[in-house]
Coordinates of C-alpha atoms in Angstrom, one line a residue:
M168 CA -31.4 -15.6 15.5
S169 CA -29.4 -17.9 13.2
D170 CA -27.3 -16.5 10.4
T171 CA -29.4 -18.2 7.8
T172 CA -32.6 -16.7 9.1
E173 CA -31.1 -13.3 9.4
F174 CA -29.7 -13.4 5.8
A175 CA -33.2 -14.4 4.6
N176 CA -34.7 -11.3 6.2
E177 CA -32.3 -8.9 4.6
K178 CA -32.5 -7.3 1.2
A179 CA -29.4 -6.9 -0.9
T180 CA -28.7 -3.4 -2.0
P181 CA -27.0 -2.2 -5.2
L182 CA -24.2 -0.8 -3.1
G183 CA -22.8 -4.2 -2.1
G184 CA -24.1 -4.0 1.5
F185 CA -27.4 -4.9 3.0
A186 CA -30.5 -2.9 4.0
P187 CA -31.9 -3.4 7.5
A188 CA -34.3 -6.2 7.9
K189 CA -38.0 -5.5 7.8
G190 CA -39.1 -4.1 11.2
S191 CA -35.7 -3.0 12.3
D192 CA -35.0 0.5 13.4
A193 CA -34.1 2.2 10.1
A194 CA -33.7 5.5 11.8
S195 CA -30.5 4.3 13.4
F196 CA -28.9 4.3 9.9
Y197 CA -27.2 7.4 8.8
D198 CA -27.2 8.3 5.1
P199 CA -24.4 10.9 4.4
T200 CA -25.9 11.7 0.9
K201 CA -28.6 13.6 2.7
E202 CA -26.0 16.1 3.8
S203 CA -25.1 19.1 1.7
L204 CA -22.3 18.8 -0.8
M205 CA -20.1 21.2 1.2
T206 CA -20.6 19.2 4.3
R207 CA -19.7 15.9 2.6
I208 CA -16.4 17.3 1.3
G209 CA -15.6 18.8 4.7
L210 CA -16.0 22.5 4.1
T211 CA -18.6 23.5 6.7
K212 CA -18.7 23.6 10.5
E213 CA -21.3 20.9 10.4
S214 CA -18.9 18.5 8.6
F215 CA -16.7 18.3 11.8
K216 CA -19.6 16.8 13.9
R217 CA -19.5 13.1 14.6
A218 CA -21.4 11.0 12.0
P219 CA -24.3 9.4 13.8
G220 CA -25.0 5.7 13.4
T221 CA -23.7 3.8 10.4
T222 CA -23.5 4.5 6.7
R223 CA -24.9 2.9 3.5
G224 CA -27.1 0.4 5.4
M225 CA -24.4 -2.1 6.0
V226 CA -25.4 -4.3 9.0
A227 CA -23.8 -6.9 11.1
H228 CA -24.5 -10.6 10.7
G229 CA -24.8 -13.1 13.5
D230 CA -23.7 -12.4 17.0
V231 CA -21.5 -9.2 16.9
P232 CA -18.6 -9.0 19.4
I233 CA -18.3 -5.4 20.8
E234 CA -14.8 -5.0 19.5
Y235 CA -15.9 -5.7 15.9
L236 CA -19.1 -3.6 15.9
E237 CA -17.4 -0.5 14.5
H238 CA -15.6 -2.5 11.9
D239 CA -18.9 -3.9 10.6
N240 CA -20.6 -0.6 10.5
P241 CA -18.0 2.0 9.6
G242 CA -18.7 5.7 9.7
Y243 CA -16.6 6.2 6.6
Q244 CA -18.4 7.5 3.5
Q245 CA -18.3 5.0 0.6
T246 CA -17.3 7.8 -1.9
M247 CA -14.4 6.2 -3.7
K248 CA -15.1 5.5 -7.3
P249 CA -13.5 2.5 -9.2
R250 CA -11.0 4.8 -10.9
H251 CA -9.9 6.1 -7.5
L252 CA -9.4 2.6 -6.0
Q253 CA -7.5 1.4 -9.1
M254 CA -5.0 4.2 -8.8
I255 CA -4.5 4.2 -5.0
A256 CA -2.0 1.4 -4.8
V257 CA -0.3 2.6 -8.0
A258 CA 0.1 6.0 -6.4
G259 CA 1.8 4.5 -3.4
T260 CA 4.4 2.6 -5.5
I261 CA 5.3 4.4 -8.7
G262 CA 7.1 7.3 -7.1
T263 CA 10.6 7.9 -5.7
G264 CA 11.3 4.1 -5.8
L265 CA 11.1 4.2 -9.6
F266 CA 12.2 7.7 -10.4
V267 CA 15.1 7.9 -7.9
G268 CA 15.6 4.7 -6.0
S269 CA 16.1 2.6 -9.2
G270 CA 19.4 4.5 -9.8
S271 CA 21.0 3.4 -6.6
A272 CA 19.6 -0.1 -7.2
L273 CA 21.3 -0.2 -10.6
A274 CA 24.6 0.8 -9.1
T275 CA 24.2 -1.9 -6.4
G276 CA 22.9 -4.8 -8.4
G277 CA 23.6 -4.1 -12.1
P278 CA 21.1 -4.4 -14.9
A279 CA 20.5 -8.1 -14.5
G280 CA 20.3 -7.8 -10.7
I281 CA 17.5 -5.3 -10.7
L282 CA 15.4 -7.3 -13.2
I283 CA 15.8 -10.5 -11.2
A284 CA 14.9 -8.7 -7.9
W285 CA 11.9 -6.9 -9.2
A286 CA 10.6 -9.9 -11.0
V287 CA 10.7 -12.1 -7.9
V288 CA 9.2 -9.4 -5.7
G289 CA 6.5 -8.9 -8.4
V290 CA 5.5 -12.6 -8.0
M291 CA 5.4 -12.1 -4.2
L292 CA 3.3 -8.9 -4.7
M293 CA 0.8 -10.7 -6.9
N294 CA 0.1 -13.3 -4.3
V295 CA -0.2 -10.7 -1.5
T296 CA -2.7 -8.6 -3.5
Q297 CA -4.7 -11.6 -4.6
A298 CA -5.1 -12.8 -1.1
L299 CA -6.0 -9.3 0.1
G300 CA -8.5 -8.9 -2.7
E301 CA -10.3 -12.1 -1.9
M302 CA -10.7 -11.2 1.8
S303 CA -11.5 -7.5 1.2
I304 CA -14.4 -8.3 -1.0
V305 CA -16.0 -10.5 1.6
Y306 CA -15.0 -8.3 4.5
P307 CA -14.7 -4.6 3.5
V308 CA -14.2 -3.7 7.1
S309 CA -12.6 -0.7 8.9
G310 CA -8.9 -1.5 9.3
G311 CA -8.8 -4.1 6.5
F312 CA -6.0 -6.5 6.9
Y313 CA -5.4 -5.4 10.5
T314 CA -8.9 -6.3 11.6
L315 CA -8.8 -9.6 9.8
A316 CA -5.4 -10.5 11.3
S317 CA -6.9 -9.8 14.7
R318 CA -9.8 -12.1 14.0
M319 CA -8.1 -14.9 12.0
L320 CA -4.7 -15.0 13.7
D321 CA -4.2 -13.4 17.1
P322 CA -5.3 -10.0 18.5
A323 CA -1.9 -9.5 20.2
F324 CA 0.0 -10.1 17.0
A325 CA -2.4 -7.7 15.2
F326 CA -1.8 -5.1 17.9
S327 CA 1.9 -5.4 17.3
M328 CA 1.7 -5.4 13.5
G329 CA -0.9 -2.5 13.5
W330 CA 1.2 -0.2 15.6
N331 CA 4.3 -1.0 13.6
Y332 CA 2.5 -0.2 10.4
L333 CA 1.1 3.0 12.0
I334 CA 4.6 4.1 13.1
Q335 CA 5.9 3.4 9.6
W336 CA 3.5 5.8 7.9
A337 CA 3.8 8.4 10.7
I338 CA 7.6 8.6 10.1
I339 CA 7.1 8.6 6.3
L340 CA 5.2 11.9 6.5
P341 CA 8.1 14.0 7.8
L342 CA 10.5 12.0 5.7
E343 CA 8.6 12.9 2.5
L344 CA 8.5 16.5 3.5
T345 CA 12.2 16.4 3.8
V346 CA 12.6 14.6 0.4
A347 CA 10.3 17.2 -1.2
N348 CA 12.6 19.9 0.1
T349 CA 15.6 18.1 -1.4
T350 CA 13.8 17.7 -4.7
V351 CA 12.9 21.3 -5.1
Q352 CA 16.6 22.3 -4.5
Y353 CA 17.3 21.0 -8.0
W354 CA 16.3 24.5 -9.1
N355 CA 18.6 26.3 -6.6
T356 CA 15.8 28.3 -5.0
S357 CA 16.4 31.0 -2.5
L358 CA 14.0 29.8 0.1
S359 CA 15.3 28.0 3.1
Q360 CA 14.7 24.4 4.1
A361 CA 12.2 25.4 6.8
E362 CA 10.3 27.6 4.4
W363 CA 9.9 24.8 1.8
I364 CA 8.9 22.3 4.5
T365 CA 6.3 24.6 5.8
I366 CA 4.9 25.2 2.3
F367 CA 4.7 21.5 1.5
F368 CA 3.2 20.6 4.9
V369 CA 0.4 23.2 4.4
V370 CA -0.3 21.7 0.9
I371 CA -0.8 18.3 2.5
L372 CA -3.0 19.7 5.3
I373 CA -5.2 21.4 2.8
A374 CA -5.7 18.1 0.9
V375 CA -6.4 16.3 4.2
L376 CA -9.2 18.9 4.9
F377 CA -11.2 17.5 1.9
G378 CA -11.4 14.0 3.4
T379 CA -11.6 10.8 1.5
I380 CA -12.6 12.4 -1.8
G381 CA -9.7 14.9 -1.6
F382 CA -7.2 12.0 -1.1
A383 CA -8.8 9.9 -3.8
E384 CA -8.8 12.6 -6.5
E385 CA -5.2 13.7 -5.7
E386 CA -4.0 10.1 -5.9
F387 CA -5.8 9.5 -9.2
W388 CA -4.4 12.6 -11.0
S389 CA -0.9 12.3 -9.6
S390 CA -0.8 8.6 -10.5
L391 CA -1.9 9.4 -14.0
L392 CA 0.9 12.0 -14.3
R393 CA 3.5 9.5 -13.1
I394 CA 2.3 6.8 -15.6
I395 CA 2.4 9.4 -18.5
V396 CA 6.0 10.4 -17.6
A397 CA 7.0 6.8 -17.3
V398 CA 5.6 6.2 -20.8
I399 CA 7.4 9.2 -22.2
F400 CA 10.7 7.9 -20.7
L401 CA 10.1 4.5 -22.3
I402 CA 9.6 6.0 -25.7
I403 CA 12.7 8.2 -25.5
G404 CA 14.7 5.4 -23.9
I405 CA 14.0 3.0 -26.7
V406 CA 14.8 5.6 -29.4
C407 CA 18.1 6.4 -27.6
I408 CA 19.2 2.8 -27.2
C409 CA 18.5 2.3 -30.9
G410 CA 20.8 5.2 -31.7
G411 CA 18.2 7.8 -32.5
G412 CA 19.3 10.4 -30.0
P413 CA 20.5 13.9 -30.8
K414 CA 23.9 14.0 -32.5
S415 CA 25.4 16.1 -29.7
G416 CA 24.5 13.4 -27.1
D417 CA 25.8 10.0 -26.1
Y418 CA 23.0 8.1 -27.9
N419 CA 23.8 9.1 -31.5
H420 CA 24.7 5.5 -32.4
Y421 CA 23.2 2.1 -31.7
I422 CA 24.2 0.7 -28.2
G423 CA 21.7 -2.2 -27.8
G424 CA 22.8 -4.5 -25.0
S425 CA 26.5 -3.5 -25.0
L426 CA 26.3 -2.2 -21.4
W427 CA 25.5 -5.8 -20.3
Q428 CA 28.9 -6.8 -21.6
S429 CA 30.9 -3.8 -20.3
P430 CA 30.7 -2.9 -17.5
G431 CA 28.6 -6.1 -17.1
A432 CA 25.3 -7.5 -16.0
F433 CA 26.0 -7.7 -12.2
A434 CA 27.5 -5.0 -10.1
N435 CA 28.3 -6.8 -6.9
G436 CA 27.5 -10.4 -7.6
F437 CA 25.1 -12.4 -5.3
K438 CA 25.3 -9.9 -2.5
G439 CA 24.3 -7.1 -4.8
V440 CA 21.2 -9.0 -5.9
C441 CA 20.3 -9.6 -2.3
S442 CA 20.6 -5.9 -1.5
V443 CA 18.4 -5.0 -4.5
F444 CA 15.7 -7.6 -3.3
V445 CA 15.2 -5.4 -0.2
T446 CA 15.1 -2.2 -2.3
A447 CA 12.5 -3.8 -4.7
A448 CA 10.3 -4.9 -1.8
F449 CA 10.2 -1.5 -0.3
S450 CA 9.5 0.2 -3.6
F451 CA 6.2 -1.7 -3.7
S452 CA 5.1 -0.6 -0.3
G453 CA 1.7 1.0 -0.4
T454 CA -0.1 -1.6 -2.5
E455 CA -1.9 -2.9 0.6
L456 CA -3.8 0.5 0.8
V457 CA -6.5 -1.2 -1.4
G458 CA -7.4 -3.3 1.7
L459 CA -7.8 -0.2 3.9
A460 CA -9.8 1.6 1.2
A461 CA -12.3 -1.2 0.8
A462 CA -14.5 0.2 3.5
E463 CA -14.8 3.4 1.6
T464 CA -15.9 2.1 -1.7
P465 CA -19.7 1.4 -2.4
N466 CA -19.4 -1.9 -4.2
P467 CA -16.2 -3.8 -3.2
R468 CA -17.4 -6.9 -5.1
K469 CA -17.2 -5.0 -8.4
T470 CA -14.3 -2.6 -7.8
I471 CA -11.7 -4.5 -5.8
P472 CA -11.0 -7.4 -8.3
T473 CA -10.3 -4.8 -11.0
A474 CA -8.2 -2.7 -8.7
V475 CA -6.2 -5.8 -7.5
K476 CA -5.5 -7.0 -11.0
Q477 CA -4.7 -3.7 -12.5
T478 CA -2.4 -2.8 -9.6
F479 CA -0.3 -5.8 -10.2
W480 CA 0.0 -5.5 -14.0
R481 CA 0.5 -1.7 -14.0
V482 CA 3.0 -1.6 -11.2
T483 CA 5.0 -4.7 -12.2
M484 CA 5.0 -4.0 -15.9
V485 CA 5.9 -0.4 -15.5
Y486 CA 8.7 -1.3 -13.2
I487 CA 10.1 -4.2 -15.3
V488 CA 10.0 -2.3 -18.6
C489 CA 11.4 0.9 -17.2
L490 CA 14.2 -1.0 -15.4
T491 CA 15.0 -2.8 -18.6
I492 CA 15.5 0.5 -20.4
I493 CA 17.5 1.9 -17.5
G494 CA 19.8 -1.1 -17.5
L495 CA 20.3 -0.9 -21.3
A496 CA 20.9 2.9 -21.4
I497 CA 22.9 3.7 -18.3
P498 CA 26.1 1.9 -17.1
Y499 CA 25.9 0.8 -13.5
D500 CA 29.2 2.6 -12.8
D501 CA 28.0 6.0 -13.9
P502 CA 29.3 8.3 -11.2
R503 CA 26.1 10.3 -11.1
L504 CA 24.3 7.2 -9.7
Y505 CA 26.7 7.4 -6.7
N506 CA 27.4 11.1 -6.2
G507 CA 24.1 12.8 -7.2
T508 CA 21.3 13.8 -4.8
G509 CA 17.6 14.0 -5.4
A510 CA 16.6 14.4 -9.1
S511 CA 20.2 14.6 -10.2
A512 CA 20.6 10.9 -9.2
S513 CA 17.5 9.9 -11.0
P514 CA 18.2 7.6 -14.0
F515 CA 15.4 9.3 -15.8
V516 CA 17.2 12.6 -15.5
I517 CA 20.6 11.1 -16.2
L518 CA 19.4 9.6 -19.5
M519 CA 18.0 12.9 -20.6
V520 CA 21.3 14.7 -19.7
K521 CA 23.4 12.0 -21.5
A522 CA 21.2 12.3 -24.5
G523 CA 21.4 16.0 -24.7
I524 CA 17.7 16.5 -24.4
H525 CA 17.0 19.7 -22.5
G526 CA 13.8 20.5 -20.5
I527 CA 12.6 17.0 -19.9
D528 CA 14.7 16.8 -16.7
H529 CA 12.5 19.6 -15.2
L530 CA 9.3 17.6 -16.1
V531 CA 10.8 14.6 -14.3
N532 CA 11.7 16.7 -11.3
V533 CA 8.2 18.1 -11.1
T534 CA 6.8 14.6 -11.3
I535 CA 9.2 13.4 -8.5
L536 CA 8.0 16.3 -6.4
I537 CA 4.3 15.5 -6.9
A538 CA 5.0 11.8 -6.2
V539 CA 6.7 12.7 -3.0
L540 CA 3.9 14.9 -1.8
S541 CA 1.4 12.2 -2.9
I542 CA 3.2 9.6 -0.7
G543 CA 3.1 12.1 2.2
L544 CA -0.7 12.3 1.7
S545 CA -0.9 8.5 1.5
A546 CA 0.9 8.4 4.8
V547 CA -1.7 10.5 6.5
Y548 CA -4.5 8.4 5.0
A549 CA -3.0 5.0 5.8
G550 CA -1.8 6.1 9.3
S551 CA -5.1 7.6 10.3
R552 CA -7.2 4.6 9.1
M553 CA -5.0 2.2 11.0
L554 CA -5.0 4.2 14.2
T555 CA -8.8 4.3 14.0
A556 CA -9.0 0.6 13.5
I557 CA -6.6 0.0 16.4
A558 CA -8.8 2.1 18.7
E559 CA -11.9 0.2 17.6
T560 CA -10.4 -3.0 18.8
G561 CA -9.4 -1.4 22.2
Y562 CA -5.7 -1.1 21.7
A563 CA -5.7 2.7 21.4
P564 CA -7.7 5.5 23.2
S565 CA -11.4 5.5 22.1
C566 CA -11.2 9.2 21.0
F567 CA -9.5 7.9 17.8
T568 CA -12.8 6.2 16.8
Y569 CA -14.3 9.6 16.1
I570 CA -15.4 9.9 12.4
D571 CA -17.0 13.1 11.3
K572 CA -19.8 13.7 8.7
A573 CA -17.2 14.2 5.9
G574 CA -15.9 10.6 6.6
R575 CA -12.7 11.8 8.2
P576 CA -11.3 10.0 11.3
L577 CA -10.7 13.4 12.8
W578 CA -8.5 12.9 15.8
S579 CA -6.6 10.1 14.1
L580 CA -5.8 12.6 11.3
V581 CA -4.6 15.2 13.9
A582 CA -2.4 12.6 15.5
I583 CA -0.7 11.6 12.3
C584 CA -0.3 15.1 11.0
A585 CA 1.4 16.0 14.4
F586 CA 4.4 14.0 13.2
G587 CA 4.9 16.4 10.2
P588 CA 6.9 19.0 12.1
I589 CA 9.6 16.4 12.8
A590 CA 10.8 17.3 9.3
Y591 CA 12.2 20.5 10.8
V592 CA 14.8 18.3 12.5
N593 CA 16.6 18.2 9.2
C594 CA 17.4 21.9 9.6
A595 CA 19.9 20.8 12.2
D596 CA 23.2 19.0 11.6
V597 CA 22.0 15.9 13.4
G598 CA 18.8 15.6 11.3
G599 CA 20.1 12.8 9.1
A600 CA 21.1 10.6 12.0
V601 CA 17.8 11.2 13.8
F602 CA 15.8 10.1 10.7
D603 CA 17.9 7.0 10.3
W604 CA 16.9 5.8 13.7
L605 CA 13.3 6.9 13.3
L606 CA 13.1 4.8 10.1
A607 CA 14.7 1.9 11.9
L608 CA 11.7 1.7 14.2
S609 CA 9.6 0.4 11.4
G610 CA 12.2 -0.7 8.8
L611 CA 10.7 -4.1 8.0
S612 CA 7.1 -3.0 8.6
T613 CA 6.0 -3.5 5.0
L614 CA 7.3 -7.0 4.9
F615 CA 5.6 -7.9 8.2
T616 CA 2.3 -6.4 6.9
W617 CA 2.5 -8.5 3.7
L618 CA 3.4 -11.6 5.7
S619 CA 0.4 -11.1 8.0
I620 CA -1.9 -10.7 4.9
T621 CA -0.7 -14.1 3.4
I622 CA -0.9 -15.9 6.7
T623 CA -4.3 -14.4 7.5
H624 CA -5.5 -15.7 4.1
I625 CA -4.2 -19.2 4.9
R626 CA -6.1 -19.1 8.2
F627 CA -9.2 -17.7 6.5
R628 CA -9.3 -20.5 3.9
R629 CA -8.7 -23.1 6.7
A630 CA -11.6 -21.7 8.8
W631 CA -13.8 -21.4 5.7
K632 CA -13.3 -25.1 4.9
V633 CA -13.6 -26.3 8.5
Q634 CA -16.9 -24.5 9.1
G635 CA -18.4 -26.2 6.1
H636 CA -18.1 -23.5 3.4
S637 CA -17.1 -24.1 -0.2
V638 CA -14.7 -21.8 -2.2
D639 CA -17.6 -21.6 -4.7
E640 CA -19.3 -19.2 -2.2
L641 CA -16.5 -16.7 -2.6
P642 CA -17.3 -13.9 -5.0
Y643 CA -13.6 -13.6 -5.9
R644 CA -11.0 -16.3 -5.5
A645 CA -7.3 -15.5 -5.3
F646 CA -5.5 -16.6 -8.5
G647 CA -3.1 -19.0 -6.7
G648 CA -5.6 -19.9 -4.0
V649 CA -4.1 -20.9 -0.6
Y650 CA -1.0 -22.2 -2.4
G651 CA -0.3 -18.7 -3.7
S652 CA -0.3 -17.4 -0.1
Y653 CA 2.1 -20.1 0.9
L654 CA 4.4 -19.0 -2.0
G655 CA 4.0 -15.4 -1.1
S656 CA 4.9 -16.1 2.6
F657 CA 8.0 -18.1 1.5
L658 CA 9.2 -15.3 -0.7
I659 CA 8.7 -12.7 2.0
V660 CA 10.8 -14.8 4.4
L661 CA 13.5 -15.0 1.8
V662 CA 13.6 -11.2 1.4
V663 CA 13.9 -10.9 5.2
I664 CA 16.8 -13.4 5.2
A665 CA 18.4 -11.4 2.4
Q666 CA 18.0 -8.2 4.5
F667 CA 19.7 -9.9 7.4
Y668 CA 22.5 -11.2 5.2
T669 CA 23.2 -7.7 3.8
A670 CA 22.9 -6.1 7.2
V671 CA 25.5 -8.4 8.7
W672 CA 27.8 -8.5 5.6
P673 CA 27.1 -5.2 3.7
I674 CA 28.6 -4.5 0.3
G675 CA 32.0 -2.8 0.4
E676 CA 34.4 -2.5 3.3
Q677 CA 33.0 -4.4 6.3
P678 CA 32.2 -2.1 9.3
H679 CA 33.5 -3.0 12.8
G680 CA 32.6 -2.4 16.4
A681 CA 30.0 0.3 17.1
E682 CA 29.6 1.1 13.4
A683 CA 28.7 -2.6 12.6
A684 CA 26.2 -2.6 15.4
S685 CA 24.7 0.6 14.2
T686 CA 24.4 -0.6 10.7
F687 CA 22.7 -3.8 11.8
F688 CA 20.2 -2.3 14.2
Q689 CA 19.2 0.4 11.8
T690 CA 18.1 -2.4 9.5
F691 CA 16.6 -4.9 12.0
L692 CA 15.6 -2.8 15.0
S693 CA 11.9 -3.1 14.0
L694 CA 12.0 -6.9 14.6
P695 CA 12.7 -6.9 18.3
I696 CA 10.3 -4.0 18.7
L697 CA 7.6 -6.1 16.9
I698 CA 8.2 -9.1 19.2
A699 CA 8.2 -6.9 22.3
M700 CA 4.9 -5.3 21.3
W701 CA 3.4 -8.7 20.6
I702 CA 4.3 -9.8 24.1
L703 CA 2.9 -6.5 25.5
G704 CA -0.4 -7.1 23.6
Y705 CA -0.7 -10.5 25.1
L706 CA 0.0 -9.3 28.6
W707 CA -2.6 -6.5 28.2
K708 CA -5.6 -8.4 26.8
R709 CA -4.5 -12.1 27.5
T710 CA -5.8 -13.2 24.2
L711 CA -4.9 -16.3 22.3
P712 CA -5.3 -17.5 18.7
K713 CA -8.6 -19.2 18.1
R714 CA -9.0 -22.7 16.5
A715 CA -10.3 -22.6 12.9
K716 CA -13.7 -23.8 13.9
D717 CA -14.1 -20.9 16.3
I718 CA -13.0 -18.1 14.0
D719 CA -15.8 -15.5 13.4
L720 CA -16.6 -15.7 9.7
D721 CA -19.8 -13.7 9.9
T722 CA -19.1 -10.3 11.4
G723 CA -18.5 -7.7 8.7
R724 CA -19.3 -10.1 5.9
K725 CA -20.9 -8.0 3.1
S726 CA -20.7 -10.1 0.0
W727 CA -21.1 -13.8 -0.7
L728 CA -22.7 -16.3 -3.0
T729 CA -24.4 -19.7 -2.4
A730 CA -22.3 -22.5 -3.8
E731 CA -24.9 -23.0 -6.5
E732 CA -24.8 -19.3 -7.4
G733 CA -21.0 -19.4 -7.4
R734 CA -20.8 -22.4 -9.8
A735 CA -23.4 -20.9 -12.1
Y736 CA -21.5 -17.5 -12.1
R737 CA -18.2 -19.2 -13.0
A738 CA -19.8 -21.4 -15.6
E739 CA -21.2 -18.3 -17.3
R740 CA -17.7 -16.8 -17.3
A741 CA -16.1 -20.0 -18.6
A742 CA -18.4 -20.0 -21.6
A743 CA -17.3 -16.5 -22.6
P744 CA -15.2 -16.0 -25.8
L745 CA -11.4 -16.2 -25.5
Y746 CA -10.8 -12.5 -25.8
V747 CA -13.3 -11.8 -23.0
K748 CA -11.6 -14.4 -20.8
I749 CA -8.2 -12.8 -21.4
Y750 CA -9.6 -9.3 -20.6
R751 CA -11.3 -10.6 -17.4
F752 CA -8.1 -12.5 -16.3
L753 CA -6.0 -9.4 -16.6
F754 CA -8.4 -6.6 -15.6
A755 CA -11.9 -7.5 -14.5

């Protein structure tokens, strides 16, 4: 049956997918809404049974290769609401990178250095999210960008990138448990490290039990708290800079931009800015979760454009404005930026202490703690979805394709959660060194993932054109088009070069011998591992990249327009009033 004939026999559903064609076996489609509420949220014995068939009537189009069948018909429940999707990427980025990491970045790059770095990385992020949004609407498939990289680029490369991404999140889980323990020590509690790690691990496991909806609700409310605290900080910061702080504090007079004059705008010159580029890039890691979550939202065509746009504006603007206030209010040579640990090194806390405002530091520390646990939960979510996708393409044991009636990739969740107890290593003296090398295994994973997204988008656009399609058929087009992906790729490569530069010639006294080698490989170890796994993937499956005319553009395609419909749709939007156009450009 040709694609055109098959499309004509299908009926579009309000859920953004497609109902089975007339005469097909409707009984093979599983509707999770028929289950009890307790089963759907994972609180019954029945919820742990494997979900039969597919969900929401989403069917494959054209000839379906076996390795893509599960991606086209995911067993996940499409339970994420627009508000959930819009907050998921925000939750993964506005956290310790802003509340704590910005302090060390200020000390390294100075107030001008951090603004330059975050602005450039913000442009890079915009192009990555736009490319991801365009593809995720057309292909809301299990595994998201991993599956599309396997199809559009090369299965062996996708295998390498997917496992590297999986390892990254698997290591982040015990790391965040460790950071949570450090954060809570701000209150000088009597419980031991092991006891706090156990408590936090149990909290994450309970949240995991509730499946997708548990993750989505937690991310929404924790993100909202972080944004509220950031806004409170901005208001207090502006008042302090203008001299409106308490008389007993350091901000009882106008300081304006004096700190840009003394101690200065840049802390370590060009090298400092290069170092902050890397910090800025990693602070945005997690924005790509929107691509993984697309398979679990009922109407990607409606929700993903809003999520992509709001993610960029919220994350970038919150970072840029907060970093501006930090650079104006705190000198980069403040000793607390160097000597503090956990919340005590947070510029949010330092500003409150300098201003003589009591109590807010505890609110900031609570927010940091919630953010840390939220990122730990995101690690379980992202790692489990990626492991399931890798298994669906045959590069991991098939047991990891198991998805239960609550929409949980059950054995994948177990596998990722099994990394949690590694956090107890920190109870030993060698814990810090062990974690340094564990993190080195996937140190550049985020940048490789983003690069794969932009290159995949370039290949997608090429195949789309070669196979006779028009961009007018795309329900959503990336703001910069294919040129935006070229720019994004270029900026990502620049950040990797900056990482190499600062790894070989770090700030301060230059290391020698074994110390220099250790510093370099802790930064760049993931690159040779990525290449080795790429070679392994090729030797295993003997796959090669396909020519643009041979790339499969039908499997998993859930949303599209005819060229005429696309032009009519965009003509209608072009005729809207100016204020509506501005709103749509920014948010809808």
